[in-house]
Short mmCIF file of C-alpha atoms in Angstrom, two decimals:
data_model
loop_
_atom_site.label_atom_id
_atom_site.label_comp_id
_atom_site.label_asym_id
_atom_site.label_seq_id
_atom_site.Cartn_x
_atom_site.Cartn_y
_atom_site.Cartn_z
CA MET A 574 217.06 16.33 -23.84
CA LEU A 575 216.17 19.14 -21.41
CA ALA A 576 214.71 21.26 -24.18
CA CYS A 577 212.62 18.28 -25.37
CA SER A 578 211.25 17.76 -21.87
CA ILE A 579 210.27 21.42 -21.54
CA LEU A 580 208.60 21.39 -24.99
CA THR A 581 206.68 18.16 -24.11
CA SER A 582 205.43 19.70 -20.88
CA PHE A 583 204.40 22.80 -22.69
CA LEU A 584 202.45 20.84 -25.30
CA LEU A 585 200.72 18.84 -22.50
CA ILE A 586 199.65 22.08 -20.82
CA ILE A 587 198.16 23.35 -24.13
CA VAL A 588 196.27 20.06 -24.73
CA ALA A 589 194.94 20.14 -21.09
CA CYS A 590 193.85 23.71 -21.47
CA SER A 591 192.19 22.93 -24.84
CA LYS A 592 190.32 19.99 -23.35
CA LYS A 593 189.17 22.12 -20.38
CA ASN A 594 187.94 24.80 -22.68
CA GLU A 595 186.05 22.29 -24.81
CA GLU A 596 184.37 20.81 -21.81
CA SER A 597 183.30 24.10 -20.23
CA LYS A 598 181.73 25.67 -23.33
CA VAL A 599 178.02 26.50 -23.58
CA PRO A 600 176.20 23.20 -24.50
CA ASP A 601 175.00 22.36 -27.94
CA VAL A 602 171.26 22.51 -28.85
CA PRO A 603 169.57 19.19 -27.98
CA THR A 604 168.44 17.04 -30.87
CA GLY A 605 165.93 14.24 -31.33
CA LEU A 606 163.10 15.78 -29.19
CA SER A 607 160.07 13.58 -29.40
CA VAL A 608 156.79 13.27 -27.48
CA THR A 609 154.37 10.44 -26.69
CA PHE A 610 150.82 10.91 -25.50
CA THR A 611 150.42 8.82 -22.29
CA GLY A 612 146.90 9.45 -21.09
CA VAL A 613 144.20 11.83 -19.95
CA GLU A 614 141.89 12.19 -16.92
CA GLU A 615 139.07 14.55 -15.92
CA ASN A 616 140.03 16.97 -13.18
CA GLY A 617 136.65 17.12 -11.53
CA GLY A 618 135.95 20.67 -12.52
CA GLY A 619 134.74 20.26 -16.01
CA GLY A 620 138.27 20.17 -17.51
CA TYR A 621 140.92 17.55 -18.12
CA LEU A 622 144.61 16.73 -17.56
CA ALA A 623 146.50 15.58 -20.73
CA TYR A 624 149.77 13.71 -20.02
CA TYR A 625 152.72 13.60 -22.40
CA SER A 626 156.18 12.04 -22.14
CA PHE A 627 159.12 14.01 -23.70
CA SER A 628 162.55 12.57 -24.53
CA TRP A 629 165.66 13.88 -26.39
CA ASN A 630 169.28 13.01 -27.10
CA GLU A 631 171.88 13.60 -24.39
CA VAL A 632 174.11 16.69 -24.81
CA LYS A 633 177.64 15.84 -23.76
CA ASN A 634 178.50 18.82 -21.50
CA ALA A 635 174.98 19.65 -20.25
CA ASP A 636 174.43 19.75 -16.50
CA TYR A 637 170.60 19.78 -16.80
CA TYR A 638 167.81 20.63 -19.27
CA GLU A 639 164.76 22.94 -19.44
CA LEU A 640 161.46 22.44 -21.25
CA TYR A 641 159.53 25.38 -22.76
CA TYR A 642 156.07 25.54 -24.26
CA SER A 643 153.91 27.85 -26.39
CA LYS A 644 150.34 27.85 -27.71
CA ASN A 645 151.79 28.74 -31.16
CA SER A 646 154.65 27.15 -33.07
CA SER A 647 156.24 30.58 -33.61
CA GLY A 648 156.22 31.37 -29.86
CA PRO A 649 156.82 33.16 -27.62
CA TYR A 650 157.96 30.15 -25.50
CA GLU A 651 157.67 30.12 -21.71
CA MET A 652 159.49 27.82 -19.36
CA MET A 653 157.38 24.94 -17.98
CA VAL A 654 159.99 22.71 -16.26
CA ASN A 655 163.60 23.36 -15.25
CA TYR A 656 166.36 21.40 -13.60
CA ILE A 657 165.70 18.16 -15.49
CA TYR A 658 168.43 15.69 -14.79
CA GLY A 659 168.16 13.21 -17.54
CA THR A 660 166.82 13.12 -21.08
CA ASN A 661 163.18 12.49 -20.50
CA ARG A 662 160.26 14.05 -18.56
CA GLU A 663 156.56 13.45 -18.24
CA PHE A 664 154.39 16.59 -18.03
CA CYS A 665 150.66 17.25 -17.57
CA PHE A 666 148.84 20.07 -19.39
CA ILE A 667 145.79 21.32 -17.53
CA GLU A 668 142.92 22.42 -19.82
CA GLY A 669 140.04 24.38 -18.25
CA SER A 670 137.16 22.98 -20.30
CA ILE A 671 136.36 19.70 -22.00
CA ASP A 672 134.75 21.77 -24.71
CA ASN A 673 138.21 23.03 -25.83
CA ASP A 674 140.78 21.26 -27.95
CA MET A 675 144.36 21.73 -26.79
CA ASP A 676 147.44 22.56 -28.80
CA ARG A 677 150.89 23.02 -27.24
CA TYR A 678 154.31 23.31 -28.81
CA VAL A 679 157.28 22.24 -26.74
CA LYS A 680 161.07 22.89 -27.03
CA VAL A 681 164.06 21.93 -24.94
CA LYS A 682 167.42 23.56 -24.16
CA ALA A 683 170.56 22.33 -22.47
CA VAL A 684 172.22 24.21 -19.57
CA ASN A 685 175.56 24.21 -17.79
CA GLU A 686 177.52 26.69 -15.65
CA GLU A 687 178.68 28.50 -18.82
CA GLY A 688 175.17 29.19 -19.97
CA SER A 689 172.40 27.59 -21.97
CA SER A 690 171.92 26.43 -25.53
CA SER A 691 169.37 27.78 -27.97
CA LEU A 692 165.95 26.18 -28.00
CA SER A 693 165.57 22.98 -29.98
CA SER A 694 163.08 22.27 -32.80
CA PHE A 695 159.55 21.97 -31.45
CA VAL A 696 157.31 19.03 -30.97
CA HIS A 697 153.52 19.45 -31.32
CA CYS A 698 151.12 18.18 -28.62
CA HIS A 699 147.43 18.09 -29.69
CA TYR A 700 144.52 16.82 -27.64
CA SER A 701 140.76 16.69 -28.46
CA TYR A 702 138.54 15.41 -25.63
CA ASN A 703 136.35 13.51 -28.12
CA GLY A 704 139.13 12.52 -30.54
CA GLY A 705 141.99 11.61 -28.14
CA GLY A 706 145.54 12.95 -28.06
CA ASN A 707 148.92 12.54 -29.53
CA GLY A 708 152.29 14.23 -29.87
CA GLY A 709 154.27 14.93 -33.00
CA GLY A 710 157.45 16.46 -34.27
CA GLY A 711 157.52 19.97 -35.57
CA ASN A 712 159.18 21.77 -38.49
CA GLY A 713 161.04 24.33 -36.38
CA GLY A 714 164.36 23.27 -37.77
CA GLY A 715 163.93 19.51 -37.56
CA SER A 716 163.67 17.09 -40.46
CA SER A 717 160.75 14.92 -41.49
CA THR A 718 161.31 11.18 -41.69
CA ILE A 719 157.89 10.13 -43.04
CA SER A 720 156.20 10.88 -46.39
CA ALA A 721 153.21 13.22 -46.70
CA PRO A 722 149.84 11.59 -47.56
CA THR A 723 148.67 11.43 -51.16
CA GLY A 724 145.20 11.21 -52.74
CA VAL A 725 143.54 13.68 -50.40
CA SER A 726 139.94 14.30 -51.35
CA ALA A 727 136.96 16.14 -49.79
CA ASP A 728 133.22 15.70 -50.59
CA VAL A 729 129.96 16.88 -49.13
CA SER A 730 128.14 14.15 -47.21
CA GLY A 731 124.79 15.48 -45.94
CA SER A 732 125.52 18.17 -43.35
CA LYS A 733 129.21 17.38 -43.17
CA ILE A 734 132.34 17.01 -45.37
CA TYR A 735 134.00 13.64 -45.81
CA VAL A 736 137.82 13.90 -46.14
CA THR A 737 139.85 10.87 -47.20
CA TRP A 738 143.49 10.07 -48.09
CA ASN A 739 145.81 7.19 -48.88
CA SER A 740 147.57 5.37 -46.04
CA VAL A 741 151.27 6.13 -45.48
CA SER A 742 153.82 3.42 -44.67
CA ASN A 743 155.05 3.64 -41.02
CA ALA A 744 152.35 6.21 -40.08
CA SER A 745 150.81 5.73 -36.65
CA SER A 746 148.34 8.64 -37.01
CA TYR A 747 147.34 11.55 -39.20
CA ARG A 748 146.54 15.21 -38.67
CA VAL A 749 143.88 17.03 -40.62
CA TYR A 750 144.22 20.73 -41.24
CA ARG A 751 141.80 23.25 -42.80
CA SER A 752 141.95 26.77 -44.26
CA SER A 753 139.45 29.10 -45.92
CA SER A 754 141.92 29.67 -48.79
CA SER A 755 144.45 27.54 -50.62
CA ASN A 756 147.43 29.62 -49.50
CA GLY A 757 146.05 30.71 -46.14
CA SER A 758 146.85 29.67 -42.62
CA TYR A 759 145.93 26.04 -41.96
CA SER A 760 144.58 25.11 -38.54
CA ILE A 761 144.54 21.62 -37.12
CA LEU A 762 141.09 20.06 -36.89
CA GLU A 763 141.77 16.59 -35.58
CA SER A 764 144.27 13.81 -35.07
CA THR A 765 143.19 10.27 -36.03
CA SER A 766 144.52 6.84 -36.70
CA SER A 767 142.06 6.40 -39.60
CA THR A 768 142.46 7.50 -43.25
CA TYR A 769 139.27 9.54 -43.21
CA TYR A 770 137.71 12.37 -41.23
CA TYR A 771 134.25 13.94 -40.98
CA ASP A 772 134.15 17.75 -40.75
CA PHE A 773 130.88 18.45 -38.92
CA SER A 774 131.32 22.22 -38.87
CA PRO A 775 132.52 23.14 -42.43
CA ASN A 776 132.92 26.72 -43.77
CA THR A 777 131.62 27.74 -47.13
CA ASN A 778 135.12 27.37 -48.72
CA ASN A 779 137.09 24.53 -47.33
CA TYR A 780 140.77 23.60 -48.10
CA TYR A 781 142.11 20.49 -46.42
CA LYS A 782 145.64 19.23 -45.97
CA VAL A 783 146.80 16.14 -44.13
CA THR A 784 150.08 15.11 -42.49
CA ALA A 785 151.32 11.73 -41.39
CA VAL A 786 152.94 11.05 -37.98
CA ASN A 787 155.13 8.02 -37.08
CA SER A 788 155.61 6.32 -33.80
CA SER A 789 158.58 8.45 -32.78
CA GLY A 790 156.53 11.59 -33.17
CA SER A 791 157.91 12.90 -36.53
CA GLU A 792 155.36 14.62 -38.63
CA SER A 793 155.52 14.80 -42.43
CA GLU A 794 155.15 17.77 -44.66
CA LYS A 795 151.53 18.79 -45.41
CA SER A 796 149.91 17.11 -48.39
CA ASP A 797 148.49 18.83 -51.43
CA TYR A 798 145.18 20.48 -50.64
CA ALA A 799 141.73 19.21 -51.39
CA TYR A 800 138.97 21.78 -51.89
CA CYS A 801 135.23 21.42 -51.07
CA TYR A 802 132.45 23.99 -51.37
CA TYR A 803 129.73 23.69 -48.71
CA SER A 804 126.41 25.56 -49.16
CA ASN A 805 123.88 25.09 -46.38
CA GLY A 806 123.68 21.35 -46.03
CA GLY A 807 120.00 21.08 -47.07
CA GLY A 808 118.37 24.21 -45.55
CA VAL A 809 117.48 25.38 -42.05
CA PRO A 810 117.63 22.50 -39.58
CA ASP A 811 114.72 21.02 -37.65
CA ALA A 812 114.09 21.96 -34.04
CA PRO A 813 115.85 19.60 -31.55
CA THR A 814 113.80 16.89 -29.92
CA GLY A 815 114.25 15.00 -26.66
CA VAL A 816 115.32 18.04 -24.65
CA GLU A 817 115.76 17.05 -20.97
CA ALA A 818 117.11 18.79 -17.81
CA HIS A 819 118.57 16.80 -14.92
CA ASP A 820 120.50 17.49 -11.73
CA ASN A 821 124.24 17.17 -12.29
CA SER A 822 125.45 18.95 -9.17
CA VAL A 823 128.92 18.70 -7.69
CA VAL A 824 129.90 19.30 -4.03
CA GLY A 825 128.91 22.84 -3.09
CA GLU A 826 127.53 23.76 -6.50
CA THR A 827 124.22 23.19 -8.32
CA TRP A 828 124.61 22.21 -11.92
CA VAL A 829 121.84 21.40 -14.39
CA LEU A 830 122.63 19.10 -17.38
CA ILE A 831 120.55 19.90 -20.46
CA SER A 832 120.65 17.28 -23.26
CA TRP A 833 118.88 16.75 -26.58
CA ASN A 834 118.95 14.57 -29.70
CA SER A 835 121.35 15.50 -32.54
CA VAL A 836 119.79 17.23 -35.56
CA SER A 837 120.75 16.43 -39.17
CA ASN A 838 122.38 19.40 -40.92
CA ALA A 839 123.01 21.25 -37.59
CA THR A 840 126.48 22.59 -37.09
CA SER A 841 125.80 24.00 -33.60
CA TYR A 842 123.04 24.52 -31.01
CA LYS A 843 121.80 27.45 -29.01
CA VAL A 844 120.52 26.93 -25.46
CA TYR A 845 117.96 29.34 -23.98
CA ARG A 846 116.53 29.71 -20.47
CA SER A 847 113.52 31.35 -18.88
CA SER A 848 111.84 31.58 -15.42
CA SER A 849 108.49 30.57 -16.92
CA ALA A 850 107.27 28.24 -19.56
CA ASN A 851 105.79 30.99 -21.77
CA GLY A 852 108.09 33.75 -20.70
CA SER A 853 111.00 35.47 -22.44
CA TYR A 854 113.89 33.03 -23.14
CA SER A 855 117.51 34.35 -22.96
CA LEU A 856 120.50 32.79 -24.77
CA ILE A 857 122.95 31.23 -22.28
CA THR A 858 125.35 29.31 -24.55
CA THR A 859 126.16 28.15 -28.09
CA THR A 860 127.75 24.70 -28.36
CA GLU A 861 128.62 22.12 -30.95
CA TYR A 862 127.67 19.28 -28.62
CA THR A 863 124.28 17.82 -27.77
CA SER A 864 124.48 18.67 -24.05
CA TYR A 865 125.37 21.59 -21.81
CA ASN A 866 126.00 22.05 -18.12
CA ASP A 867 124.24 25.12 -16.68
CA LYS A 868 126.56 25.90 -13.80
CA ASN A 869 124.61 28.94 -12.64
CA PRO A 870 120.88 28.05 -12.68
CA MET A 871 118.29 30.50 -11.27
CA ASN A 872 116.75 29.92 -7.89
CA GLY A 873 113.30 28.33 -8.39
CA SER A 874 111.99 27.48 -11.86
CA ASN A 875 114.28 27.02 -14.85
CA TYR A 876 112.76 26.40 -18.30
CA TYR A 877 115.18 25.41 -21.16
CA LYS A 878 114.68 25.44 -24.91
CA VAL A 879 117.23 24.64 -27.67
CA LYS A 880 117.63 25.75 -31.36
CA ALA A 881 119.67 23.97 -34.01
CA VAL A 882 121.85 26.15 -36.24
CA ASN A 883 123.70 25.80 -39.62
CA ASN A 884 124.84 28.14 -42.37
CA ALA A 885 121.25 28.53 -43.63
CA GLY A 886 119.93 29.82 -40.36
CA GLU A 887 118.29 28.67 -37.03
CA SER A 888 115.50 26.22 -36.30
CA SER A 889 112.47 27.13 -34.27
CA TYR A 890 112.53 26.54 -30.49
CA SER A 891 112.35 23.01 -29.16
CA SER A 892 109.84 22.05 -26.58
CA TYR A 893 110.94 23.19 -23.06
CA ALA A 894 112.52 21.06 -20.37
CA TYR A 895 111.90 22.09 -16.74
CA TYR A 896 114.16 21.99 -13.65
CA ASN A 897 113.21 23.27 -10.19
CA ASN A 898 116.27 24.59 -8.45
CA THR A 899 114.99 24.71 -4.83
CA PRO A 900 117.69 25.38 -2.19
CA THR A 901 118.09 22.66 0.40
CA VAL A 902 116.21 23.32 3.64
CA TYR A 903 118.01 22.20 6.78
CA SER A 904 116.32 21.53 10.10
CA PRO A 905 117.23 23.97 12.93
CA CYS A 906 120.10 23.29 15.30
CA PRO A 907 119.52 23.17 19.09
CA VAL A 908 119.09 26.66 20.56
CA THR A 909 121.84 28.46 22.48
CA TYR A 910 120.59 29.59 25.92
CA THR A 911 121.77 33.13 26.58
CA SER A 912 120.34 33.36 30.09
CA HIS A 913 117.86 31.69 32.43
CA THR A 914 116.52 33.18 35.56
CA ALA A 915 114.01 32.12 38.33
CA SER A 916 112.03 33.95 40.96
CA SER A 917 110.00 32.38 43.75
CA TYR A 918 107.31 31.43 41.34
CA GLN A 919 108.40 32.05 37.71
CA ILE A 920 111.17 30.90 35.34
CA THR A 921 112.33 32.98 32.36
CA LEU A 922 114.34 31.41 29.49
CA ARG A 923 116.25 33.39 26.80
CA TRP A 924 117.92 31.93 23.73
CA SER A 925 119.27 32.52 20.21
CA ASN A 926 119.11 30.29 17.09
CA PRO A 927 122.43 29.17 15.56
CA THR A 928 123.05 30.41 11.97
CA THR A 929 126.16 28.39 11.11
CA SER A 930 126.29 26.28 7.95
CA GLY A 931 123.82 23.32 8.10
CA CYS A 932 121.53 25.05 10.64
CA GLY A 933 118.13 25.90 9.20
CA THR A 934 115.96 28.84 10.16
CA PRO A 935 113.13 27.81 12.49
CA THR A 936 109.48 28.72 11.74
CA THR A 937 108.15 27.58 15.18
CA ALA A 938 109.46 27.35 18.74
CA TYR A 939 108.02 25.31 21.62
CA LEU A 940 108.35 25.65 25.39
CA ARG A 941 108.53 22.09 26.77
CA VAL A 942 108.42 21.16 30.48
CA LEU A 943 108.64 17.71 32.17
CA ASN A 944 105.48 16.61 33.89
CA PRO A 945 106.70 15.06 37.19
CA ASP A 946 103.64 12.85 37.45
CA SER A 947 103.67 11.20 34.01
CA GLY A 948 107.40 11.51 33.31
CA ASP A 949 106.58 12.95 29.80
CA TYR A 950 107.30 16.39 28.46
CA ALA A 951 104.36 18.75 27.76
CA THR A 952 104.31 21.65 25.37
CA LEU A 953 103.29 24.70 27.45
CA GLU A 954 103.51 27.31 24.68
CA THR A 955 103.87 27.47 20.89
CA MET A 956 105.73 30.60 19.53
CA SER A 957 107.08 32.05 16.34
CA GLY A 958 110.42 30.69 15.20
CA SER A 959 111.89 34.16 15.76
CA ALA A 960 110.91 34.22 19.46
CA SER A 961 113.89 34.59 21.92
CA SER A 962 112.38 34.56 25.39
CA VAL A 963 109.51 33.02 27.37
CA SER A 964 108.36 32.89 31.01
CA PHE A 965 106.10 30.40 32.93
CA SER A 966 105.03 29.51 36.45
CA TYR A 967 106.94 26.49 37.54
CA GLY A 968 105.21 25.49 40.75
CA MET A 969 103.23 22.48 39.47
CA TRP A 970 106.18 21.28 37.32
CA ALA A 971 108.68 20.77 40.16
CA ASN A 972 109.22 17.21 41.40
CA SER A 973 109.36 16.21 45.05
CA GLU A 974 113.09 16.96 45.13
CA GLY A 975 112.51 20.48 43.79
CA TYR A 976 113.78 19.90 40.17
CA VAL A 977 112.13 21.52 37.16
CA TYR A 978 113.10 20.20 33.64
CA CYS A 979 112.43 22.81 30.87
CA GLY A 980 113.64 24.02 27.56
CA ILE A 981 113.02 25.21 23.95
CA ILE A 982 112.62 23.08 20.81
CA THR A 983 112.52 24.71 17.33
CA GLU A 984 111.16 23.38 14.06
CA ASN A 985 110.76 24.02 10.35
CA SER A 986 109.65 21.94 7.37
CA ALA A 987 112.80 19.92 7.46
CA GLY A 988 112.46 18.75 11.03
CA THR A 989 113.04 19.74 14.66
CA SER A 990 116.23 21.02 16.46
CA GLY A 991 116.29 18.48 19.21
CA GLY A 992 118.26 19.45 22.34
CA VAL A 993 118.88 18.89 26.06
CA PRO A 994 116.64 20.48 28.71
CA LEU A 995 117.78 22.93 31.38
CA VAL A 996 117.22 21.90 35.01
CA TYR A 997 116.44 24.24 37.91
CA ASN A 998 116.17 23.24 41.61
CA TRP A 999 114.09 25.81 43.45
CA LYS A 1000 115.08 24.37 46.82
CA THR A 1001 118.74 25.15 46.30
CA ASP A 1002 118.21 27.96 43.68
CA THR A 1003 120.67 26.05 41.32
CA TRP A 1004 120.71 25.72 37.52
CA TYR A 1005 122.19 22.77 35.60
CA GLY A 1006 122.99 22.62 31.94
CA GLY A 1007 122.77 25.50 29.48
CA LYS A 1008 125.40 28.06 28.59
CA GLY A 1009 128.45 27.91 30.85
CA LEU A 1010 126.97 25.39 33.35
CA GLU A 1011 127.66 21.73 33.96
CA LEU A 1012 125.91 19.14 31.68
CA THR A 1013 125.39 15.97 33.68
CA GLU A 1014 125.15 12.45 32.33
CA GLU A 1015 121.66 12.22 33.73
CA MET A 1016 120.63 15.33 31.75
CA GLU A 1017 122.05 13.87 28.50
CA LYS A 1018 119.65 10.92 28.99
CA GLU A 1019 116.82 13.47 28.86
CA TRP A 1020 117.66 14.30 25.25
CA TYR A 1021 115.43 11.64 23.73
CA LYS A 1022 112.29 12.43 25.79
CA PHE A 1023 112.77 16.10 25.51
CA SER A 1024 113.38 16.12 21.74
CA LYS A 1025 110.67 13.59 20.88
#
């Protein structure tokens, strides 16, 4: 009996150790990674934020998970989120320009104190600003659960190629790929919920393949290819019409939006700019769209012309559109008095003009003094806006109590500076107001009359 008890205890220790070893091993690779496109918003800087929700199956002995991403399915993969406690996570990809499509490939790994698993199979996140976004499963070791499309065909339709295919049961969307050779590398063009696609920028030799994607994000194998030869779509395109230039500024920056009508047979457009209507025009961008934001216009006159482009060549220039980029002129700010002195018969004022943001440069300065008889301010002297000192005889401008109200107002095309006058009492030889001296409530009431 004693021997049996010892043997039983020994076996229990072995089982316990085996269980502990099993629980503490490096976690398995996560499975079932899927992605769902959840929305997009513009970021205010000409780009967008594309949101995706990722989920995967729980790994038994994982403490947490890490998500990795790459711009290519083959890698390299960089960490984008770590310490994920749970089996789902939403993430936002930031794309710098609405003119760019976005492709990201995402994998997940499980981690515990013993180490981390290998990366899982990838899921593919694609977003086109004009075509919307979606997420789909990859072929990095995973399995496809949906059939590839059949009946893929491609035909020239004017200046574009019309690609069609048969619908696939359980498909929520399709992805269209193109290559310049049948066995070459196929790049994704678009994701769509339709069973057709228009290629507005075809090559000369075009090979198309299509995949189907289901609601869980699994992507099928690629279909058989469809080939279409594209010449020049009917010759050189016509020059664009309806070219316009409008202010499209954002806070702190001047932007000019140039827009035009689309041109049949055009695959892209070239936008040119000049400082004069009949001057030399320089190319500033090439775009597939019918508008462009000039985020760095020239000061003064900006003349814009546009050309349409296809495989056959370029159109002639369009008519020009004009935009005048005149910097905002601000009115001057009230002067800063640097000193003010008085003798027995003369007052001298000295000042500087503020140059902080929002303070304009004065073109004219005025010496204004209160007439004690009428109660109104008179302009004694008109000076250049760059003037910084002036003297005058104050005898006739002192009231019965000995006070003289005087000061400087500056002006430019945007308006006047306004301000509060200085006050000097010749009987007590005392100054009020100005730099470093007391500003009384009574003097503040003088603002309106002095600034008028």
